[in-house]
Coordinates of C-alpha atoms and ligand atoms in Angstrom, one line a residue:
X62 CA 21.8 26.6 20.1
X63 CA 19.4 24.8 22.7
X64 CA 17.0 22.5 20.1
X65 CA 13.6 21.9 21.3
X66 CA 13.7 17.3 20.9
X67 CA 10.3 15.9 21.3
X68 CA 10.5 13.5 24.2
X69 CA 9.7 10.0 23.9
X70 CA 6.2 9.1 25.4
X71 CA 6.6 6.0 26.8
X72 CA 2.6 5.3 26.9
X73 CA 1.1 7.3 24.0
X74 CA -2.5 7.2 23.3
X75 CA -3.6 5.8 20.0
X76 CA -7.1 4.8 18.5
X77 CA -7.8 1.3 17.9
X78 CA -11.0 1.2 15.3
X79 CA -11.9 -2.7 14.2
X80 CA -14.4 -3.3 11.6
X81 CA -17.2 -5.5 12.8
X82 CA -16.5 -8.8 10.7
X83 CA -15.6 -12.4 12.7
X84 CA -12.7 -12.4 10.2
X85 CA -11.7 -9.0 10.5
X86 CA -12.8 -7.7 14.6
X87 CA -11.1 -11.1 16.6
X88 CA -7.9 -10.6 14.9
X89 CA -7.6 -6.6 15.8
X90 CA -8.3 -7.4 19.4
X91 CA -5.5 -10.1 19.4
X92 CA -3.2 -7.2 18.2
X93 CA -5.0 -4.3 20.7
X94 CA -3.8 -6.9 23.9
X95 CA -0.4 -7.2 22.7
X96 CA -0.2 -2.8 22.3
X97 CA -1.6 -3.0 25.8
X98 CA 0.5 -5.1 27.3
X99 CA 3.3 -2.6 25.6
X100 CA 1.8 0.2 27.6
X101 CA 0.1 2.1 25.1
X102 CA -3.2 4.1 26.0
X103 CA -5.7 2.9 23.9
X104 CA -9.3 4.2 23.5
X105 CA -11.2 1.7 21.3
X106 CA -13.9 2.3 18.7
X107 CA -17.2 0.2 18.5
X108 CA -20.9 0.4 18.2
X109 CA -23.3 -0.6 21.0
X110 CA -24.2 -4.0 19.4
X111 CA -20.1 -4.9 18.5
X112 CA -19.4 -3.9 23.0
X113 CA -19.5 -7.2 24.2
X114 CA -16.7 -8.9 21.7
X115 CA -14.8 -6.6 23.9
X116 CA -15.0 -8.5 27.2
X117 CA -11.8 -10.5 27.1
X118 CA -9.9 -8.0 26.0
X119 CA -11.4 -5.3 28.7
X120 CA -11.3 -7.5 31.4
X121 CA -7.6 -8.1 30.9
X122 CA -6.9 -4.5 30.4
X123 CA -9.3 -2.3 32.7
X124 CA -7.4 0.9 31.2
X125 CA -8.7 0.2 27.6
X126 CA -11.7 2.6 27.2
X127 CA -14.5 1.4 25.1
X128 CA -15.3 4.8 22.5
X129 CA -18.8 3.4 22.0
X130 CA -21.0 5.5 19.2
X131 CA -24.3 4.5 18.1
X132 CA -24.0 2.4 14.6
X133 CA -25.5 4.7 11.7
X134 CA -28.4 4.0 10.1
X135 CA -28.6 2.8 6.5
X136 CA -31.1 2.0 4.2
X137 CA -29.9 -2.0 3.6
X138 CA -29.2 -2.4 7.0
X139 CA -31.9 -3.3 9.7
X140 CA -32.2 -1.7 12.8
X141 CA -30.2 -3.4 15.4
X142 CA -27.8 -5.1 13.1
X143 CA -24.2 -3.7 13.6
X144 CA -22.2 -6.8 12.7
X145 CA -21.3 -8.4 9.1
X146 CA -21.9 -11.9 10.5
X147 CA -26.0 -10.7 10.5
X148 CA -25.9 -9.9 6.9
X149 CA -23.4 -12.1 4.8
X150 CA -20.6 -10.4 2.7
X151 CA -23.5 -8.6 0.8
X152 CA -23.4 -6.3 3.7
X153 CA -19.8 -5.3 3.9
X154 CA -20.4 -2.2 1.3
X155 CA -23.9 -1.3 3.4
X156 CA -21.8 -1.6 6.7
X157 CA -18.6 0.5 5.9
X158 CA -20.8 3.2 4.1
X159 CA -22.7 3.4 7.1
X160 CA -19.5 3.5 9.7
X161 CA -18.3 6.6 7.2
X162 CA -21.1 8.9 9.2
X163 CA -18.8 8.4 12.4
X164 CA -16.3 11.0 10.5
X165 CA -18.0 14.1 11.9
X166 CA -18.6 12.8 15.2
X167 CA -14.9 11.5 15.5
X168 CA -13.4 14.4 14.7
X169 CA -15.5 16.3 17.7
X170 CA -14.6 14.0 19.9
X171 CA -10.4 14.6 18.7
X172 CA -11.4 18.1 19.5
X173 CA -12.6 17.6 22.9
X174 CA -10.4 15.4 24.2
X175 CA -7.8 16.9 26.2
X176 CA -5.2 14.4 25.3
X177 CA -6.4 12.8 22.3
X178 CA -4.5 9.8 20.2
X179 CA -1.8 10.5 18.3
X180 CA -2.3 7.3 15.9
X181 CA -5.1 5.8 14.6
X182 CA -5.4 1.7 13.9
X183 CA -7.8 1.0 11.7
X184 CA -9.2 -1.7 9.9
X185 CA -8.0 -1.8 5.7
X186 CA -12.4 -1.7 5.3
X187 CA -12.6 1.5 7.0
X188 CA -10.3 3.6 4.4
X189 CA -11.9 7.2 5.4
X190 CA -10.3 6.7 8.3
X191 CA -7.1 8.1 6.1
X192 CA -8.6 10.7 5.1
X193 CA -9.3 11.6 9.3
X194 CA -5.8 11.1 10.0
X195 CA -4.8 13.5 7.4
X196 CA -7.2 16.2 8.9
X197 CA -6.0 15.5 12.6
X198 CA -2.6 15.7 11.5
X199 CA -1.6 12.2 13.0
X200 CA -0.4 9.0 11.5
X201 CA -2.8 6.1 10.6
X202 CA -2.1 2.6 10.9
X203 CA -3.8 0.4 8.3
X204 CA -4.6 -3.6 10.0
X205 CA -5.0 -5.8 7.0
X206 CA -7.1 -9.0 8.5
X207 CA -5.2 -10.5 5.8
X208 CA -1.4 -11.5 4.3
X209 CA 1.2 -9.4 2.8
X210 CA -0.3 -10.3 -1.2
X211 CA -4.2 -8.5 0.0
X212 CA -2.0 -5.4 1.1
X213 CA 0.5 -4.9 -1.9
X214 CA -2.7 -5.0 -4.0
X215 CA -4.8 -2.5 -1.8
X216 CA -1.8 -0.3 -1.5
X217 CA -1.6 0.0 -5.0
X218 CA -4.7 2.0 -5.0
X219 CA -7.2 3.0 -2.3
X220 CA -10.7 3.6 -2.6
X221 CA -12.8 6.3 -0.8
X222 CA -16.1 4.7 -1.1
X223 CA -18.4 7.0 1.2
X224 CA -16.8 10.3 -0.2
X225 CA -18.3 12.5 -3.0
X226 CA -17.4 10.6 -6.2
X227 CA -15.7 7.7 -4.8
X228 CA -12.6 8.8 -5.5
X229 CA -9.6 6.4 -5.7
X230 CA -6.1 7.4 -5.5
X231 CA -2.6 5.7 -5.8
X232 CA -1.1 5.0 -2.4
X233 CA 2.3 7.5 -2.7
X234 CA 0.1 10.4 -3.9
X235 CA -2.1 10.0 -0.2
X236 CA -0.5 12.0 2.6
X237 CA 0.4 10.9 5.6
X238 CA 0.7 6.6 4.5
X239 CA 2.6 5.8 7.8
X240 CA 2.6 2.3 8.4
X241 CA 0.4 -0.9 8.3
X242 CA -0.1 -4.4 10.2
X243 CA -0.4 -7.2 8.9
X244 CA -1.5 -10.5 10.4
X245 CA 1.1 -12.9 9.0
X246 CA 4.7 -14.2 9.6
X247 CA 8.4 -13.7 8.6
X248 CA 8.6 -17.5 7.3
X249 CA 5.0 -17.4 5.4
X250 CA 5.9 -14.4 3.4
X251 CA 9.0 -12.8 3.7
X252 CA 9.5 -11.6 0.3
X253 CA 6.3 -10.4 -0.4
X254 CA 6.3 -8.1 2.8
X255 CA 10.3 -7.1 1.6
X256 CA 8.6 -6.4 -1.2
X257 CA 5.5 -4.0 0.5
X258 CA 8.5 -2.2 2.0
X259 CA 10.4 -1.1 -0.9
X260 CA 6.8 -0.4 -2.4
X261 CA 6.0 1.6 0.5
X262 CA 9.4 3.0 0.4
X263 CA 10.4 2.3 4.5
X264 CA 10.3 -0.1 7.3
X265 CA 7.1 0.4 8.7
X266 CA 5.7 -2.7 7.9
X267 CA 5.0 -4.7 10.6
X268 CA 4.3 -8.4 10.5
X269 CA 2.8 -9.5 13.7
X270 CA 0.8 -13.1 13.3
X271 CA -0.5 -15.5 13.7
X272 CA -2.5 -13.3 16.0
X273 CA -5.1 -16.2 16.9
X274 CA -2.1 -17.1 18.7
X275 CA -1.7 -14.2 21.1
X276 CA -4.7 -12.8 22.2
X277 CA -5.6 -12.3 25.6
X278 CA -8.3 -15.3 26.0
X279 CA -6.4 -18.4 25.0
X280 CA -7.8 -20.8 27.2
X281 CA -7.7 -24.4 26.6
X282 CA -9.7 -27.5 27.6
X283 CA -8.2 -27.2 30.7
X284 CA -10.8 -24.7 31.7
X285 CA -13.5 -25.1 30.2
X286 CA -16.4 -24.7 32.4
X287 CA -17.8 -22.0 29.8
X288 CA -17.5 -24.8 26.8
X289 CA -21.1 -25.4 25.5
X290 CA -22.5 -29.2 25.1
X291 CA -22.1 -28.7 21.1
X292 CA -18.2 -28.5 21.9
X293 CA -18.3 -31.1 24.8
X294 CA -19.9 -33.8 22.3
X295 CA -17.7 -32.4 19.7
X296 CA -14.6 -32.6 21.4
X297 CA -15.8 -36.3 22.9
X298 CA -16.7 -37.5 19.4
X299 CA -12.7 -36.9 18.8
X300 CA -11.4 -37.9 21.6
X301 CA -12.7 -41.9 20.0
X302 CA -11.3 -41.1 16.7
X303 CA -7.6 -42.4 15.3
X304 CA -5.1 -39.5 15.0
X305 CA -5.3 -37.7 11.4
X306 CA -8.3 -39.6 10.9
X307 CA -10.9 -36.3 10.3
X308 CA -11.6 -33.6 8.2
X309 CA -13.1 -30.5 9.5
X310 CA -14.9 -28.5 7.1
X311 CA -15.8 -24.8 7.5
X312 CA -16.7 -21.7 4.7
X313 CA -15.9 -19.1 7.1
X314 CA -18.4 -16.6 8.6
X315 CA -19.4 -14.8 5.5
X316 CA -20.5 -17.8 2.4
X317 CA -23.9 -19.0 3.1
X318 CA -23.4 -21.9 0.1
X319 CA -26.1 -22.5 -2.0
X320 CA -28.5 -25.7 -1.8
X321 CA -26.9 -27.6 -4.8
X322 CA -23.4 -27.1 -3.4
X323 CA -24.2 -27.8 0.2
X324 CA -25.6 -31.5 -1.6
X325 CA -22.3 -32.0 -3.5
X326 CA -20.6 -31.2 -0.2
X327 CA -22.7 -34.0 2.1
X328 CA -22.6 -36.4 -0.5
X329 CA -19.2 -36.2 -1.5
X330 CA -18.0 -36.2 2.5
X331 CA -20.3 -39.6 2.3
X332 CA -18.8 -41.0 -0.8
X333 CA -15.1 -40.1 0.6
X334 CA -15.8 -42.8 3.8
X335 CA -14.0 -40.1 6.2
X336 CA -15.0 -39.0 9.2
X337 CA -15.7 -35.4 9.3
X338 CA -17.1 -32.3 11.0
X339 CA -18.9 -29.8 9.0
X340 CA -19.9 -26.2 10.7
X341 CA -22.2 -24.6 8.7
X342 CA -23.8 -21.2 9.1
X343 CA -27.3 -21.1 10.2
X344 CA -30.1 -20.6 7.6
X345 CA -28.7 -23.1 5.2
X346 CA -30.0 -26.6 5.1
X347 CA -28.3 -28.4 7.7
X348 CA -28.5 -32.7 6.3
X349 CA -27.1 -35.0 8.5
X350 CA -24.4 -37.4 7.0
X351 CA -21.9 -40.4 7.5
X352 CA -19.3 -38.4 10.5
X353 CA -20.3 -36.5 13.1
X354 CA -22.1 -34.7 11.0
X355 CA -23.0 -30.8 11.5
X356 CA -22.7 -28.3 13.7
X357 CA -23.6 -24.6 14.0
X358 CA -21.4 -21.9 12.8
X359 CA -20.5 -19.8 15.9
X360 CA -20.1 -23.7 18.1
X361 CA -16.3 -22.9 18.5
X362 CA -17.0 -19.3 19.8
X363 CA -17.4 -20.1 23.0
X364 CA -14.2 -21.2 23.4
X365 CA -11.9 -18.9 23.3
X366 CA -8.9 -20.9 21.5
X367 CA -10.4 -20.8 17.8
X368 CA -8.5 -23.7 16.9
X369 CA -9.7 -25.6 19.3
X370 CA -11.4 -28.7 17.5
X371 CA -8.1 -28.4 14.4
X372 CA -6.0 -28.8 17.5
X373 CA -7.0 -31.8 18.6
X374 CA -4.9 -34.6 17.0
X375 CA -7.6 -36.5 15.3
X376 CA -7.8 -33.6 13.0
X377 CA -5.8 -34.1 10.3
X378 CA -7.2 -32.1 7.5
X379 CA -8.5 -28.8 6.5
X380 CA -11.4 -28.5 3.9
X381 CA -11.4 -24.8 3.4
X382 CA -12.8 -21.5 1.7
X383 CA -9.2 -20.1 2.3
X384 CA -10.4 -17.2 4.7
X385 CA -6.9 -15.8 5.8
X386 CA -8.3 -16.8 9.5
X387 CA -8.8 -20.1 8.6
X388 CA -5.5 -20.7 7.0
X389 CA -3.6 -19.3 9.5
X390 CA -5.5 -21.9 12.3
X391 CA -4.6 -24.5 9.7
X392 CA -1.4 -23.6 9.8
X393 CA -0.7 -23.2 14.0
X394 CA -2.5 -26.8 14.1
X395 CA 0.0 -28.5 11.5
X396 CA -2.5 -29.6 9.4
X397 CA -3.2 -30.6 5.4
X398 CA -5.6 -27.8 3.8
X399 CA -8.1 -28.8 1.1
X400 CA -8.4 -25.6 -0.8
X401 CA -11.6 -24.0 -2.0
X402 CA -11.4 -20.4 -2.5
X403 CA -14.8 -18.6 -3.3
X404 CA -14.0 -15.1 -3.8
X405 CA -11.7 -12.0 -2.4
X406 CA -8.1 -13.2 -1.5
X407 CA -8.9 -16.6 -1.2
X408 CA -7.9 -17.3 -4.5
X409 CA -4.5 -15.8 -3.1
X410 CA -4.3 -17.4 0.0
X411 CA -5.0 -20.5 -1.6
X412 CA -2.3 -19.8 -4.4
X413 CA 0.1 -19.5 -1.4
X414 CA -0.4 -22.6 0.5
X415 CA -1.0 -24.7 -2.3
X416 CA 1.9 -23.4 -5.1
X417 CA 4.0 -21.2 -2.9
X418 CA 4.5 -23.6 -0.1
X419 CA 3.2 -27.0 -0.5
X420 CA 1.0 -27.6 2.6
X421 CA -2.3 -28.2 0.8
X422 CA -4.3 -29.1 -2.7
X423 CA -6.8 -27.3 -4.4
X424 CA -10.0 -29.0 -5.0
X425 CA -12.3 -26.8 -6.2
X426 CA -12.7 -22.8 -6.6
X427 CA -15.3 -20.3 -7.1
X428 CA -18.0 -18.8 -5.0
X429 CA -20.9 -20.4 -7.4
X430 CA -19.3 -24.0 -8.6
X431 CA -20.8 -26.8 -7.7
X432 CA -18.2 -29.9 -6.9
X433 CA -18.7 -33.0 -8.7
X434 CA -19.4 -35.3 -5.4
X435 CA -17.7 -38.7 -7.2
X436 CA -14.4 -36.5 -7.6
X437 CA -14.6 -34.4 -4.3
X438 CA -15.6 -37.7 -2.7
X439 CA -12.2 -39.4 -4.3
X440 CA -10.3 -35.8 -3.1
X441 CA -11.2 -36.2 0.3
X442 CA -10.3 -39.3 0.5
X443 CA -7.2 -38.9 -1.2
X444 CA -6.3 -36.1 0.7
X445 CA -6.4 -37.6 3.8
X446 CA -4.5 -40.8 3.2
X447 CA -1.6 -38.2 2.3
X448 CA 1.5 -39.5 3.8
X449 CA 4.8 -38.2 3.3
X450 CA 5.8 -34.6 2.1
X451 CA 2.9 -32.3 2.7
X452 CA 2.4 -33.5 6.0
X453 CA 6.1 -32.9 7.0
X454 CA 5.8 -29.6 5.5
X455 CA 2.5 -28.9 7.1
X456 CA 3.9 -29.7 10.7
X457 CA 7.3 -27.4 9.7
X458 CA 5.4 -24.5 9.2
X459 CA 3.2 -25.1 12.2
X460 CA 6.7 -24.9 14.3
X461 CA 8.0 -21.5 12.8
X462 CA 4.4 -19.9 13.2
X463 CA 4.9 -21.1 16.6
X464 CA 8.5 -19.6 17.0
X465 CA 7.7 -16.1 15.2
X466 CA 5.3 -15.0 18.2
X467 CA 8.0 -16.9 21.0
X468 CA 9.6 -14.3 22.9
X469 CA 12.2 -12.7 20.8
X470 CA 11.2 -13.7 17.2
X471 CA 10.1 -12.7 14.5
X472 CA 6.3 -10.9 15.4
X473 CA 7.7 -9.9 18.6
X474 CA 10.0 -7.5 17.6
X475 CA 8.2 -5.9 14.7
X476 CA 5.5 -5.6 18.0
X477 CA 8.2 -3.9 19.7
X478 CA 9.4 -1.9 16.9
X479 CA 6.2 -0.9 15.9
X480 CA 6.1 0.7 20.3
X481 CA 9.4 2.3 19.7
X482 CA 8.3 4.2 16.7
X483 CA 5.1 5.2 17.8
X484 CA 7.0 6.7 21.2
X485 CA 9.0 8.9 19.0
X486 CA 6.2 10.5 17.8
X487 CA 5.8 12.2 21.1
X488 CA 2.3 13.8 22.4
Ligands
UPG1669 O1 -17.9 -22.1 14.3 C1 -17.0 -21.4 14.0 C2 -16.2 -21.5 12.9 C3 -15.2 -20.6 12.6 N1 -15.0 -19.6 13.4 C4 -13.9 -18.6 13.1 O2 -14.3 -17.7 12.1 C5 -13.2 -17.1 11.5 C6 -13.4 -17.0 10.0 O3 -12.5 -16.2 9.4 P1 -11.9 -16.4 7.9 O4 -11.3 -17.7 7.7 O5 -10.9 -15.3 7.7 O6 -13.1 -16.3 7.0 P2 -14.3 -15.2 6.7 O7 -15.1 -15.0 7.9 O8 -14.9 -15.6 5.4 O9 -13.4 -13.8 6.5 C7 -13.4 -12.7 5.6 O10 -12.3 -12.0 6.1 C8 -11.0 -12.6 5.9 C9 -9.9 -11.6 6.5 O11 -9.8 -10.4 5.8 C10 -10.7 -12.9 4.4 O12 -9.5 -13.5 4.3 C11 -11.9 -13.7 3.9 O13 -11.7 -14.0 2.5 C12 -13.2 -13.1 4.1 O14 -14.3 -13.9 3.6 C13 -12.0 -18.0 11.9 O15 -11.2 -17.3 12.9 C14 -12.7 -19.2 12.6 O16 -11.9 -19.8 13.6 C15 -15.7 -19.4 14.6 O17 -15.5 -18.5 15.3 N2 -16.7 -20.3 14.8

């Protein structure tokens, strides 16, 4: 009896859609270069405003083809504003509800296309994007910006925010939950993504960080001629220090802190005596301290290698919000973390660097505390005159981040494996 086997496609066409945070977007492009260097066909998602964090990744793959739809308008959010970073984390909700209008138009352009993707990547904020799977008839692939811990707990139950009644269902009674990414690595938390597999109830799990590590603009100081002055004197400043010697200090792209904690801050770096560089978002009071001082949020953009100034071997520890970004740069440069988690899963992340594996300390938590400056001057100081065991174990786990993306290891193959099931799927 002749049986009619769908061939393997060894390029098949899937939908990459990011969600347009810093934390979120950089991370998905990382992981879009590595499907293109695979061979996939990839048409990727963004709004007119999001096109240009793009360029790296389209000028290394001229085949990728830039789906661009105009952003939606919304009430909270001002005309011409398309990106978190413009808004703080108060416009997350504003944002995704407004991305939710692309539903209608996505599913015309499905029905147009004359060979359109048979998987959709999608960011874990754009959840509808399910529900368009489902109605296609293809698989979707949920990219969690985050660890294995943020997508146990948002598989447990998933929220459709932008649909009639928010609804909100447990994970096995969706249809069509196919697979996921996440952007961590087999020695950072093996057990908890075992343990998303057995939830999930297969293999298609696919751990494939530290992705900062292998994205398709990783230059280095070597070629720098695009480096602005901020990093030039930046990366000057460091080049005078002793090794270890500094703390850099960075919230992420989302916190603006408040006045009262951005003076506990200053005057707790001044009281610790340690050199330091702070980046802090504009808008907030920038005060110039004991250090190098401040420096825009956005300095180490430029660059293309995000760790660029935790790198550099004066660096030697990490005063952090515990952004899942941030800890994984901690992590690739080998250095101590100095955990303050202000909300979402930083309270996680920091849980897991801290308890789990031993590479940091917690100094203070919560999005509206204010730090005593005595004590966090005291912790800083402290912290950085650490010897012994968390350093060791900070530079251990920079080595087998470093090994799970080598050739072979770890994120490679779930990369590979991830090519090989999609291929089955035919189309
Ligand atoms: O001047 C700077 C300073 C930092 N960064 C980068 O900005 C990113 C910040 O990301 P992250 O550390 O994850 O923080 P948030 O921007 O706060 O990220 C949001 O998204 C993350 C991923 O889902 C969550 O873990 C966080 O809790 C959430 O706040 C990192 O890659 C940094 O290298 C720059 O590009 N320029």
């Amino acid at each position: 009896m002749a049986t009619t086997a769908t061939r393997p496609n060894p390029h098949p066409h899937i939908l990459v859609f990011p969600y347009p945070a810093q934390g979120h977007m950089l991370a998905l492009l990382n992981l879009t270069h590595q499907l293109a260097l695979r061979g996939l066909t990839i048409t990727i998602l963004v709004t007119p405003k999001n096109l240009p964090f793009l360029s790296p990744l389209l000028s290394s793959h001229p085949p990728i083809t830039p789906l661009v739809f105009p952003f939606p308008s919304h009430p909270l959010i001002p005309p011409g504003v398309e990106h978190v970073k413009d808004l703080g984390n108060s416009g997350n909700l504003p944002i995704m509800v407004a991305l939710g209008k692309l539903h209608d138009p996505l599913v015309e352009w499905f029905d147009s296309h004359s060979e359109p993707p048979v998987a959709i990547v999608s960011d874990f904020f754009i959840g509808w994007t399910q529900c368009l799977a489902t109605r296609l008839q293809i698989p979707r692939l949920t990219f969690y910006s985050s660890g294995a811990f943020v997508a146990l707990k948002s598989l447990s139950e998933i929220e459709f925010g932008n649909l009639p009644g928010s609804p909100a269902f447990k994970q096995e009674h969706l249809p069509s939950f196919w697979g996921c990414f996440i952007n961590s690595f087999e020695d950072l938390e093996a057990e908890y993504v075992q343990w998303l597999k057995t939830h999930v109830g297969h293999n298609r799990v696919f751990s494939v960080g530290p992705l900062s590590l292998i994205g398709p603009d990783v230059s280095d100081r070597g070629n720098s001629g695009s480096v602005s002055e901020m990093n030039d004197q930046v990366l000057t400043w460091l080049d005078r220090c002793p090794d270890g010697s500094v703390v850099y200090v960075c919230f992420g792209s989302q916190k603006l802190l408040r006045k009262e904690q951005m003076e506990a801050l200053a005057n707790g770096l001044e009281k610790s005596a340690t050199r330091f560089i702070w980046v802090v978002k504009s808008g907030t009071t920038q005060q110039q301290v004991e250090g190098f001082g401040v420096v825009p949020y956005g300095f180490e953009q430029r660059t293309a290698g995000q760790g660029l100034v935790l790198n550099h071997k004066a660096v030697g520890g990490f005063l952090s919000h515990c952004g899942w970004n941030s800890i994984l740069e901690g992590i690739v440069s080998g250095v101590m973390i100095l955990a303050g988690p202000m909300e979402a899963d930083q309270f996680l992340n920091a849980r897991l660097l801290v308890d789990n594996i031993g590479v940091g300390v917690r100094e203070c938590e919560g999005a509206d505390s204010v730090p005593d400056s005595d004590e966090l001057g005291r912790a800083i100081a402290e912290f950085m005159t650490e010897g012994g065991g968390m350093k060791a174990k900070a530079k251990d786990l920079k080595e087998k981040a470093l090994a799970a993306v080598s050739h072979g290891e770890s994120s490679m193959k779930d990369l590979d494996r991830f090519v090989e099931e999609l291929g089955q799927l035919g189309g």
